[in-house]
Coordinates of C-alpha atoms in Angstrom, one line a residue:
X1 CA 102.2 96.6 70.3
X2 CA 102.5 96.3 74.1
X3 CA 99.2 96.1 76.1
X4 CA 99.6 97.6 79.6
X5 CA 97.6 98.7 82.6
X6 CA 98.6 101.9 84.4
X7 CA 97.4 102.3 88.0
X8 CA 97.8 105.8 89.5
X9 CA 99.7 108.9 88.3
X10 CA 97.1 111.1 89.9
X11 CA 97.0 114.9 90.4
X12 CA 99.9 116.9 89.1
X13 CA 101.6 113.8 87.6
X14 CA 98.7 112.5 85.5
X15 CA 100.1 114.1 82.3
X16 CA 102.4 111.1 82.2
X17 CA 99.3 109.2 81.1
X18 CA 98.8 111.5 78.1
X19 CA 102.4 111.0 77.1
X20 CA 102.1 107.3 77.3
X21 CA 98.9 107.3 75.2
X22 CA 100.7 109.3 72.5
X23 CA 103.0 106.3 72.0
X24 CA 101.5 104.4 69.1
X25 CA 103.2 101.2 70.2
X26 CA 101.3 101.1 73.5
X27 CA 97.7 100.1 74.1
X28 CA 96.9 101.4 77.6
X29 CA 94.1 100.8 80.1
X30 CA 94.3 103.5 82.8
X31 CA 93.0 103.4 86.4
X32 CA 93.5 107.0 87.6
X33 CA 91.8 110.3 88.4
X34 CA 92.8 111.5 84.9
X35 CA 89.7 112.9 83.2
X36 CA 90.0 110.3 80.4
X37 CA 90.8 107.3 82.6
X38 CA 89.3 104.0 81.5
X39 CA 88.4 103.4 85.2
X40 CA 88.1 106.2 87.7
X41 CA 90.3 105.4 90.6
X42 CA 87.8 106.8 93.2
X43 CA 84.9 104.7 91.8
X44 CA 87.1 101.7 92.0
X45 CA 87.0 101.9 95.8
X46 CA 83.2 102.2 96.1
X47 CA 81.4 99.3 97.6
X48 CA 78.8 99.3 94.8
X49 CA 81.4 99.3 92.1
X50 CA 80.0 97.4 89.1
X51 CA 81.5 94.1 88.3
X52 CA 80.5 92.7 84.9
X53 CA 80.9 88.9 85.1
X54 CA 82.7 86.1 86.8
X55 CA 86.0 85.0 85.3
X56 CA 87.5 81.5 84.8
X57 CA 90.0 82.2 87.7
X58 CA 89.8 79.9 90.7
X59 CA 89.4 82.4 93.6
X60 CA 90.8 79.9 96.2
X61 CA 94.2 80.5 94.7
X62 CA 94.2 84.0 96.1
X63 CA 92.9 83.0 99.5
X64 CA 96.3 83.6 101.2
X65 CA 96.0 87.3 100.4
X66 CA 92.5 87.9 101.8
X67 CA 93.5 89.1 105.2
X68 CA 96.0 91.5 103.7
X69 CA 93.3 92.8 101.3
X70 CA 90.9 93.3 104.2
X71 CA 93.5 95.3 106.1
X72 CA 94.2 97.5 103.1
X73 CA 90.6 98.0 102.0
X74 CA 89.2 98.8 105.4
X75 CA 90.7 102.3 105.2
X76 CA 88.2 103.3 102.6
X77 CA 85.2 102.6 104.8
X78 CA 86.2 103.8 108.3
X79 CA 84.2 104.5 110.5
X80 CA 81.7 102.3 108.8
X81 CA 82.0 98.6 109.4
X82 CA 81.5 95.7 107.0
X83 CA 81.0 92.0 107.8
X84 CA 83.7 89.5 106.9
X85 CA 81.2 88.1 104.4
X86 CA 81.0 91.5 102.6
X87 CA 84.7 91.8 102.5
X88 CA 85.0 88.4 101.0
X89 CA 82.3 89.2 98.4
X90 CA 84.2 92.4 97.4
X91 CA 87.5 90.5 97.4
X92 CA 86.0 87.9 95.0
X93 CA 84.5 90.5 92.7
X94 CA 87.8 92.4 92.3
X95 CA 89.6 89.1 91.5
X96 CA 87.1 88.3 88.7
X97 CA 87.2 91.9 87.4
X98 CA 91.0 92.2 87.1
X99 CA 91.4 88.6 85.8
X100 CA 89.0 89.4 83.0
X101 CA 90.9 92.6 82.3
X102 CA 94.2 90.9 82.2
X103 CA 92.9 88.1 79.9
X104 CA 90.7 90.1 77.6
X105 CA 93.3 92.8 76.9
X106 CA 96.2 90.4 76.8
X107 CA 98.2 92.5 79.2
X108 CA 101.9 92.2 79.2
X109 CA 102.9 94.8 81.8
X110 CA 101.2 96.4 84.8
X111 CA 102.6 99.7 86.1
X112 CA 101.9 101.2 89.5
X113 CA 102.8 104.8 90.5
X114 CA 103.1 103.7 94.1
X115 CA 103.4 100.4 96.1
X116 CA 100.0 98.7 95.8
X117 CA 98.4 99.3 99.2
X118 CA 94.7 100.3 98.6
X119 CA 93.2 96.9 98.2
X120 CA 92.1 96.6 94.6
X121 CA 95.6 97.4 93.3
X122 CA 97.0 94.8 95.7
X123 CA 94.8 92.2 94.0
X124 CA 95.8 93.4 90.6
X125 CA 99.5 93.0 91.5
X126 CA 99.1 89.5 92.7
X127 CA 97.0 88.4 89.8
X128 CA 99.6 89.8 87.5
X129 CA 102.3 87.8 89.3
X130 CA 100.3 84.7 89.1
X131 CA 99.9 85.2 85.4
X132 CA 103.6 86.0 84.9
X133 CA 102.7 89.5 83.8
X134 CA 105.6 91.9 84.3
X135 CA 105.0 94.5 87.0
X136 CA 106.7 97.9 87.5
X137 CA 106.3 99.6 90.8
X138 CA 107.4 103.2 91.5
X139 CA 108.1 104.4 95.0
X140 CA 109.0 107.9 95.8
X141 CA 112.2 108.3 97.9
X142 CA 113.0 110.9 100.5
X143 CA 115.8 112.2 98.2
X144 CA 114.5 115.1 96.2
X145 CA 113.5 114.2 92.6
X146 CA 114.6 110.6 93.0
X147 CA 112.3 107.6 92.8
X148 CA 112.7 103.8 93.3
X149 CA 111.6 101.4 90.6
X150 CA 111.0 97.7 91.5
X151 CA 109.5 94.7 89.7
X152 CA 108.2 93.1 93.0
X153 CA 107.1 94.2 96.4
X154 CA 110.1 92.5 97.9
X155 CA 112.9 95.1 98.3
X156 CA 114.8 92.8 100.6
X157 CA 115.8 90.5 97.7
X158 CA 117.4 93.2 95.7
X159 CA 114.5 93.5 93.3
X160 CA 115.0 97.2 92.8
X161 CA 115.6 97.9 89.1
X162 CA 119.2 99.1 88.7
X163 CA 119.6 102.5 87.2
X164 CA 120.2 102.4 83.4
X165 CA 123.4 103.9 81.9
X166 CA 121.2 106.8 80.7
X167 CA 120.2 107.8 84.2
X168 CA 123.6 107.2 85.7
X169 CA 124.5 110.4 83.9
X170 CA 123.2 112.3 86.9
X171 CA 126.4 114.1 88.1
X172 CA 128.0 112.7 91.2
X173 CA 127.9 116.2 92.7
X174 CA 124.1 116.3 92.2
X175 CA 123.6 113.0 93.9
X176 CA 125.8 114.0 96.8
X177 CA 123.9 117.3 97.2
X178 CA 120.6 115.5 97.4
X179 CA 121.8 113.0 99.9
X180 CA 123.4 115.7 102.0
X181 CA 120.2 117.8 101.9
X182 CA 118.2 114.7 103.1
X183 CA 120.6 114.0 105.9
X184 CA 120.2 117.6 107.0
X185 CA 116.4 117.0 107.1
X186 CA 116.7 114.2 109.7
X187 CA 114.3 115.0 112.5
X188 CA 112.3 117.6 110.5
X189 CA 110.8 115.8 107.5
X190 CA 108.5 118.0 105.4
X191 CA 105.5 115.7 106.0
X192 CA 105.9 116.1 109.8
X193 CA 106.4 119.9 109.9
X194 CA 102.7 120.7 110.1
X195 CA 102.4 118.7 113.2
X196 CA 102.8 120.7 116.4
X197 CA 102.6 118.4 119.4
X198 CA 99.9 120.0 121.6
X199 CA 98.1 117.2 123.4
X200 CA 95.4 119.5 124.8
X201 CA 94.3 120.6 121.3
X202 CA 94.2 117.1 119.8
X203 CA 90.4 116.6 120.1
X204 CA 89.8 120.0 118.6
X205 CA 92.0 119.3 115.6
X206 CA 90.3 115.9 115.2
X207 CA 86.9 117.6 115.2
X208 CA 88.0 119.9 112.4
X209 CA 89.3 117.0 110.4
X210 CA 86.1 114.9 111.0
X211 CA 83.9 117.8 110.1
X212 CA 85.7 118.2 106.8
X213 CA 85.4 114.5 105.8
X214 CA 81.9 113.8 107.2
X215 CA 80.0 117.1 107.0
X216 CA 77.3 115.5 104.9
X217 CA 76.5 112.9 107.6
X218 CA 76.1 114.2 111.1
X219 CA 75.9 110.7 112.6
X220 CA 79.2 109.7 111.2
X221 CA 80.7 113.0 112.4
X222 CA 79.6 112.3 115.9
X223 CA 80.7 108.6 115.7
X224 CA 84.2 109.4 114.7
X225 CA 84.5 112.4 117.0
X226 CA 83.5 110.3 120.0
X227 CA 85.9 107.5 118.9
X228 CA 88.8 110.0 118.7
X229 CA 88.0 111.5 122.1
X230 CA 87.9 108.0 123.6
X231 CA 91.3 107.2 121.9
X232 CA 92.7 110.5 123.2
X233 CA 91.9 109.7 126.8
X234 CA 92.8 106.0 126.5
X235 CA 96.3 107.0 125.2
X236 CA 96.9 109.6 127.9
X237 CA 95.8 107.2 130.7
X238 CA 98.6 104.9 129.6
X239 CA 101.5 107.0 128.5
X240 CA 102.5 108.3 131.9
X241 CA 106.0 106.7 131.8
X242 CA 109.0 108.9 132.3
X243 CA 112.5 108.3 131.1
X244 CA 115.9 109.6 132.1
X245 CA 117.5 109.5 128.6
X246 CA 121.1 109.6 129.7
X247 CA 120.7 107.0 132.6
X248 CA 118.8 104.3 130.8
X249 CA 119.7 101.4 128.6
X250 CA 116.9 101.1 126.0
X251 CA 115.9 100.3 122.4
X252 CA 113.6 102.9 120.8
X253 CA 110.6 101.7 118.9
X254 CA 108.4 104.5 117.4
X255 CA 105.0 103.3 116.4
X256 CA 104.0 103.5 112.7
X257 CA 101.0 105.5 111.6
X258 CA 98.4 103.0 110.6
X259 CA 96.9 102.0 108.2
X260 CA 99.8 102.7 105.8
X261 CA 101.7 100.8 103.3
X262 CA 104.8 100.9 105.5
X263 CA 103.3 98.2 107.7
X264 CA 100.3 96.9 105.8
X265 CA 102.3 95.8 102.7
X266 CA 106.0 96.2 103.6
X267 CA 105.6 94.9 107.1
X268 CA 104.1 91.5 106.4
X269 CA 102.9 89.8 109.6
X270 CA 104.3 92.8 111.5
X271 CA 101.4 94.9 110.4
X272 CA 100.7 93.9 114.0
X273 CA 103.2 96.1 115.8
X274 CA 102.4 94.5 119.2
X275 CA 103.6 91.2 117.7
X276 CA 106.9 92.9 116.6
X277 CA 107.3 94.4 120.1
X278 CA 106.8 91.0 121.7
X279 CA 109.4 89.5 119.4
X280 CA 111.7 92.3 120.3
X281 CA 111.2 91.7 124.0
X282 CA 112.1 88.0 123.6
X283 CA 115.3 89.1 121.8
X284 CA 116.6 91.8 124.1
X285 CA 118.3 91.1 127.5
X286 CA 115.9 91.7 130.4
X287 CA 117.7 94.8 131.6
X288 CA 117.3 96.6 128.3
X289 CA 114.1 98.6 128.2
X290 CA 111.9 99.1 125.2
X291 CA 110.8 102.7 124.8
X292 CA 107.7 103.3 122.6
X293 CA 106.3 106.5 121.3
X294 CA 103.0 106.9 119.4
X295 CA 102.9 108.5 116.0
X296 CA 101.5 112.0 116.4
X297 CA 99.2 111.6 113.4
X298 CA 97.6 108.4 114.7
X299 CA 93.8 108.3 115.0
X300 CA 91.5 105.8 116.8
X301 CA 91.5 103.8 113.6
X302 CA 93.8 100.8 114.1
X303 CA 94.1 101.7 117.8
X304 CA 91.0 100.1 119.4
X305 CA 90.3 100.7 123.1
X306 CA 92.6 98.5 125.0
X307 CA 95.5 98.7 122.5
X308 CA 97.8 100.6 124.8
X309 CA 96.9 98.4 127.8
X310 CA 97.9 95.4 125.7
X311 CA 101.1 97.2 124.8
X312 CA 101.9 97.9 128.5
X313 CA 101.7 94.2 129.3
X314 CA 105.0 93.7 127.6
X315 CA 107.7 93.5 130.3
X316 CA 110.0 96.5 130.8
X317 CA 108.2 98.5 128.1
X318 CA 107.8 102.3 128.5
X319 CA 105.2 104.2 126.6
X320 CA 106.4 107.8 126.7
X321 CA 104.5 111.0 125.8
X322 CA 104.6 112.4 122.3
X323 CA 106.4 115.5 123.7
X324 CA 109.6 113.5 123.9
X325 CA 111.8 114.4 121.0
X326 CA 112.4 111.4 118.7
X327 CA 115.9 112.5 117.7
X328 CA 116.9 112.7 121.4
X329 CA 115.4 109.3 121.9
X330 CA 117.4 107.8 119.1
X331 CA 120.6 109.6 120.1
X332 CA 120.5 108.3 123.7
X333 CA 119.4 104.8 122.8
X334 CA 121.4 101.6 122.3
X335 CA 119.7 101.1 119.0
X336 CA 116.4 101.5 117.2
X337 CA 113.8 98.9 116.1
X338 CA 111.2 99.5 113.5
X339 CA 109.0 97.8 110.9
X340 CA 110.2 99.9 108.0
X341 CA 110.3 103.4 109.4
X342 CA 112.6 106.3 108.5
X343 CA 113.8 106.2 112.1
X344 CA 116.0 103.3 111.1
X345 CA 117.9 105.4 108.6
X346 CA 118.0 108.2 111.1
X347 CA 119.6 105.8 113.6
X348 CA 122.5 104.8 111.4
X349 CA 123.1 108.4 110.6
X350 CA 123.7 108.8 114.4
X351 CA 125.9 105.7 114.4
X352 CA 123.2 103.6 116.2
X353 CA 122.3 100.1 114.9
X354 CA 118.8 99.6 113.5
X355 CA 116.7 96.4 113.6
X356 CA 114.0 96.2 110.8
X357 CA 111.1 93.7 110.8
X358 CA 109.9 94.6 107.3
X359 CA 111.1 95.6 103.9
X360 CA 112.7 98.9 104.4
X361 CA 114.3 100.7 101.5
X362 CA 117.6 101.2 103.4
X363 CA 117.8 97.5 104.6
X364 CA 121.0 96.8 102.8
X365 CA 123.0 99.7 104.2
X366 CA 125.6 99.0 106.8
X367 CA 124.3 99.2 110.4
X368 CA 120.9 97.9 109.5
X369 CA 119.9 94.3 110.6
X370 CA 117.1 92.2 109.5
X371 CA 115.1 90.6 112.3
X372 CA 114.3 87.5 110.2
X373 CA 118.0 86.6 110.1
X374 CA 119.3 84.9 113.2
X375 CA 122.9 86.0 112.3
X376 CA 121.8 89.7 112.0
X377 CA 119.8 89.6 115.2
X378 CA 122.9 88.6 117.0
X379 CA 124.9 91.4 115.4
X380 CA 122.3 93.9 116.4
X381 CA 122.5 92.8 120.0
X382 CA 126.2 93.8 120.1
X383 CA 124.9 97.4 120.1
X384 CA 128.1 98.6 118.5
X385 CA 128.3 102.3 118.0
X386 CA 130.5 103.0 115.0
X387 CA 130.8 105.1 111.9
X388 CA 128.5 103.3 109.4
X389 CA 129.7 105.5 106.5
X390 CA 126.0 106.3 105.9
X391 CA 126.7 109.2 103.6
X392 CA 129.0 107.3 101.3
X393 CA 126.9 104.2 101.3
X394 CA 123.7 106.1 100.7
X395 CA 125.2 108.1 97.8
X396 CA 126.2 104.8 96.1
X397 CA 122.7 103.4 96.8
X398 CA 120.9 106.4 95.4
X399 CA 123.1 106.5 92.4
X400 CA 122.6 102.8 91.6
X401 CA 118.9 102.3 92.6
X402 CA 117.0 105.5 92.0
X403 CA 116.1 107.5 88.9
X404 CA 115.2 111.2 88.5
X405 CA 111.5 111.9 88.8
X406 CA 108.5 112.6 91.0
X407 CA 105.5 110.2 91.0
X408 CA 104.0 111.4 94.2
X409 CA 102.7 115.0 93.9
X410 CA 103.2 115.6 97.7
X411 CA 107.0 115.5 97.1
X412 CA 107.0 118.3 94.5
X413 CA 107.1 120.9 97.4
X414 CA 110.6 119.7 98.4
X415 CA 112.0 120.2 94.9
X416 CA 112.1 123.8 94.0
X417 CA 113.5 123.2 90.5
X418 CA 110.7 120.8 89.5
X419 CA 110.0 120.9 85.8
X420 CA 106.8 119.1 84.8
X421 CA 107.8 118.5 81.2
X422 CA 111.2 117.1 82.1
X423 CA 109.6 114.9 84.8
X424 CA 107.2 113.4 82.2
X425 CA 110.0 112.8 79.7
X426 CA 112.2 111.1 82.1
X427 CA 109.6 108.8 83.6
X428 CA 108.0 107.9 80.3
X429 CA 111.4 107.0 79.0
X430 CA 112.0 104.7 82.0
X431 CA 108.6 103.0 81.5
X432 CA 109.0 102.4 77.8
X433 CA 112.5 101.0 78.3
X434 CA 111.2 98.5 80.9
X435 CA 107.9 97.2 79.6
X436 CA 107.5 94.0 77.7

């Protein structure tokens, strides 16, 4: 009998939980939005979540993760604010709750349907690692019906679980088709298609979004609306830089949407993107500009007043309007720098080098350089434009390090042949083959 905790598999993928429960060799504790979940995932984020008792665990051993937890957990309470003391109290309570759970149920494996990035799941992951409990982390890829599986959060150290012989049976032609289709999507990703850049309408759209989320609290509605309007004007006061694409030597750095796991978990200290930009400025020759563009989905959260002024203090940095086309900015650049963004993979598809500060899924592909390696930093600075054989290298990577399946319901829309029963069968088989 294997005792496991399953975090996630929400919405259209939660039937996976039913299938796992049907396995008589598994004793499962579920944290999900599934109707029969042992712990409802929404209630887990509530400030008044009930914690039964303290555990024997020494909380100070998790101290190094407190600031990351605070960054992740804050997203659930915006625009409300909590004191540092309150964050610490909640942090401590989660530690005791999950340690008791791991101990009392003698857990051998913890499974996450996505990279832990909400706060409580982040604590559960690190407690499991401290206790030498196996972890399995799914992460949906951009390639239709393909998902990554890792045993740790560190993709840079080749911790992705290699595809089993069973799942290598995916025909080569099928893998090639999926990679080619994804390459064709460069510049028009499905999650960006609903965004039409119309700066004049931004406050109106933000009002609609605010009303939907805060319609029960007029004060919060007004608070967030005023914050968004202030952010809107602050941004447009500072992004007046213009750029002649063909006559400029520059490295392109598109800002990440925050808060998101791409920076908060996979970015490490570079969750602070201004820090990454300062490091980039120190690295680049003085005559090479840094061109920055804001993410069109970004709200005032994680962009306090003064953020863009601080950004503009960096020498030879241009903050261009969102109306600039990202593909044009990549194509005319000497290279791209990012924390973990898809723009890095887009860059090497256009034969431009990419510098990554975090743990990007594509970090081992040719043409991608890791900022934390002095040797690779020097290689990036050569700004060599060459054929990086992205298609061939990506096909090999997808074949070796992804499995068929969808764990994020948002990605069902890009796979017209999605079959729920087949999806469940495949993912459950992978899970049962990899648990202790």
